Amino acid sequence: MPDTGFNPEQQEYLKGFMAGVEARRGSLAPASEGTAPADALRAAQDRAIAAGGKLVPQEQAKREKHPLDRWDELTARAAAGRFPKPIEDFVGRYHGLFYVGPAQDAFMCRLRIPGGILSAWQLRGIADIAEDCAGGYADVTTRANLQYREIPAAKGPEVVMRLGDIGLLPRGTGADNIRNITASPTAGIDAAELIDTRPLVRALHHHILHSRDLFGLPRKFNISLSGGGAVEVLQETNDIALTAIEMAEGIRFRLNLGGITGHRDFARETGAAIAPEDVVPVCDAILRVFIAEGCRTDRARARLKYVLDRMGVEGFLGAVEDRLGRPLPRLAATNPPVMPAKHGHVGLHAQRQPGLFYLGVTTPLGRLTTAQLRGLADLAERHGSGTIRLTVWQNLLISDIPEASIPAIQSGLTRLGLGWQASAIRGGLVACTGNAGCKFAAANTKRHAAELADFLEPRIALDAPVNIHLTGCHHSCAQHYIADIGLLGAKVERGEDMIEGYDLHVGGGSGPEQRIGRLVRKQVAHDELGPVVLSLLQAWQRGRSEAESFHLW
Ligand code: SF4
């Protein structure tokens, strides 16, 4: 060792230290092509190019510089009061910010709330950000998440940083990343559940946030876990759908893959049974096979479904097992999964814990003002444990309410303008953002959904819950194909004008009623929607037998 000015004892220590560093250097080296972060993405792109393909602009952007390394560009633009141009916007979405012009000359910010479960103090923080930096409200999404709208250019990075301050960093909630993980909202409080999914969701959420090489997928990716219980999470509409089942060996998750109902496909059965402790490594292996095999040259065919179409389920599973280095156990004969009741997310329900209840709250199509957000936080804290659980039905639950507090919390919700009573129509009424905030929408879905419910409720008394979903375009954020009545935005000719309307689909379903709805009528004008849907519901009530649900009609 050259003379460094250290005494012999210090030099010995340094030699040992350097030897340790050398030893660790070996363990950090990639074991094979594709295991190092940049290599996996670049190798997949190189293969696409070598096969004669041309990378789409989004792939080029990822190739030039990792979008997570472009935060400073985002903040510099914001400081100049500028919104991003299209490919810059793609990069910004890695940080949770979406430019939503021309529908709104503003950013939208999508949060990341694992399993949809929040604390009251976080909800207050969300309200403060909505008030200071956005439109003064937040929308509950169909991924049990929240979104801000009307964020001025200069406030975009501030929203992201303030969300980080309250533990809700929105990293990867847009672009080609893994979206908010959904899971049973009654986890840990549901008498019927097989497993409390909260620790698994938390572990998976942090694994994703801390695995930089999982932020370079071919396309967006959805993961959902159902632990059983009373509330549907629509897990079969996700790329990875994990459903708890009881086996002789204990509780396992049935693994289904490739759900994408906008492309009319539910997640298909793989026959694999995943032990709870294997959820994170198996999801990780699936994601890495998708990174290696997904299409980089055609955005329309870049989702997992198309990899499964090409490789077959067994071929894909084999590649996952190769990554894991071991076979996945297959399902033996099992009890079927516990299937929740329709609209189990609304109204008052007893918890697993004696004497405690949870209350399903209906929101006006997901929109919550800052006053309502703060009011909900106060009610959850005063009458419950301070826990708020968002659902994929654009609604929420307040949990851990002692029986004596039920009247107080119900009247508190009424004062806030929020509902808690079961409603056969509003309980399953879901609408995407629509053209008030999304450039793709052919119609104002939220307004038309509210008008439809106002029209129907005084005219028909349904004795069974019905799901009505309005979605503004083929992206199908409100999943019109799995609704009893699914409405897809369309332009309708009236005289010399084009007005807003919908294509009408009937008979979709999820869970035990899993089915893709069929198109029964095209181009119903928005102002004719009420009478058309009413006559459909009346005909269904007249024609069905006692036990028939809507999807069998
Ligand atoms: Fe926008 Fe289409 Fe999604 Fe509706 S379904 S929010 S219109 S992208």
mmCIF file of C-alpha atoms and ligand atoms in Angstrom, residues 432-434 438 440-441 471-473 475-478, ligand 1:
data_model
loop_
_atom_site.group_PDB
_atom_site.id
_atom_site.type_symbol
_atom_site.label_atom_id
_atom_site.label_comp_id
_atom_site.label_asym_id
_atom_site.label_seq_id
_atom_site.Cartn_x
_atom_site.Cartn_y
_atom_site.Cartn_z
ATOM 1 C CA CYS A 432 -64.644 7.167 -15.962
ATOM 2 C CA THR A 433 -63.427 10.767 -16.075
ATOM 3 C CA GLY A 434 -65.173 11.548 -19.347
ATOM 4 C CA CYS A 438 -59.941 13.374 -20.587
ATOM 5 C CA PHE A 440 -60.081 10.592 -25.370
ATOM 6 C CA ALA A 441 -63.680 10.757 -24.182
ATOM 7 C CA THR A 471 -66.768 4.668 -20.101
ATOM 8 C CA GLY A 472 -65.751 7.442 -22.482
ATOM 9 C CA CYS A 473 -63.621 5.518 -24.984
ATOM 10 C CA HIS A 475 -59.582 2.357 -23.157
ATOM 11 C CA SER A 476 -62.431 1.280 -20.912
ATOM 12 C CA CYS A 477 -61.252 2.749 -17.605
ATOM 13 C CA ALA A 478 -64.749 2.084 -16.203
HETATM 14 FE FE1 SF4 B 1 -60.371 8.788 -20.709
HETATM 15 FE FE2 SF4 B 1 -61.137 6.732 -22.157
HETATM 16 FE FE3 SF4 B 1 -60.209 6.319 -19.703
HETATM 17 FE FE4 SF4 B 1 -62.550 7.457 -19.993
HETATM 18 S S1 SF4 B 1 -62.025 5.382 -20.632
HETATM 19 S S2 SF4 B 1 -60.920 8.170 -18.635
HETATM 20 S S3 SF4 B 1 -62.282 8.619 -21.854
HETATM 21 S S4 SF4 B 1 -59.052 7.130 -21.434
#
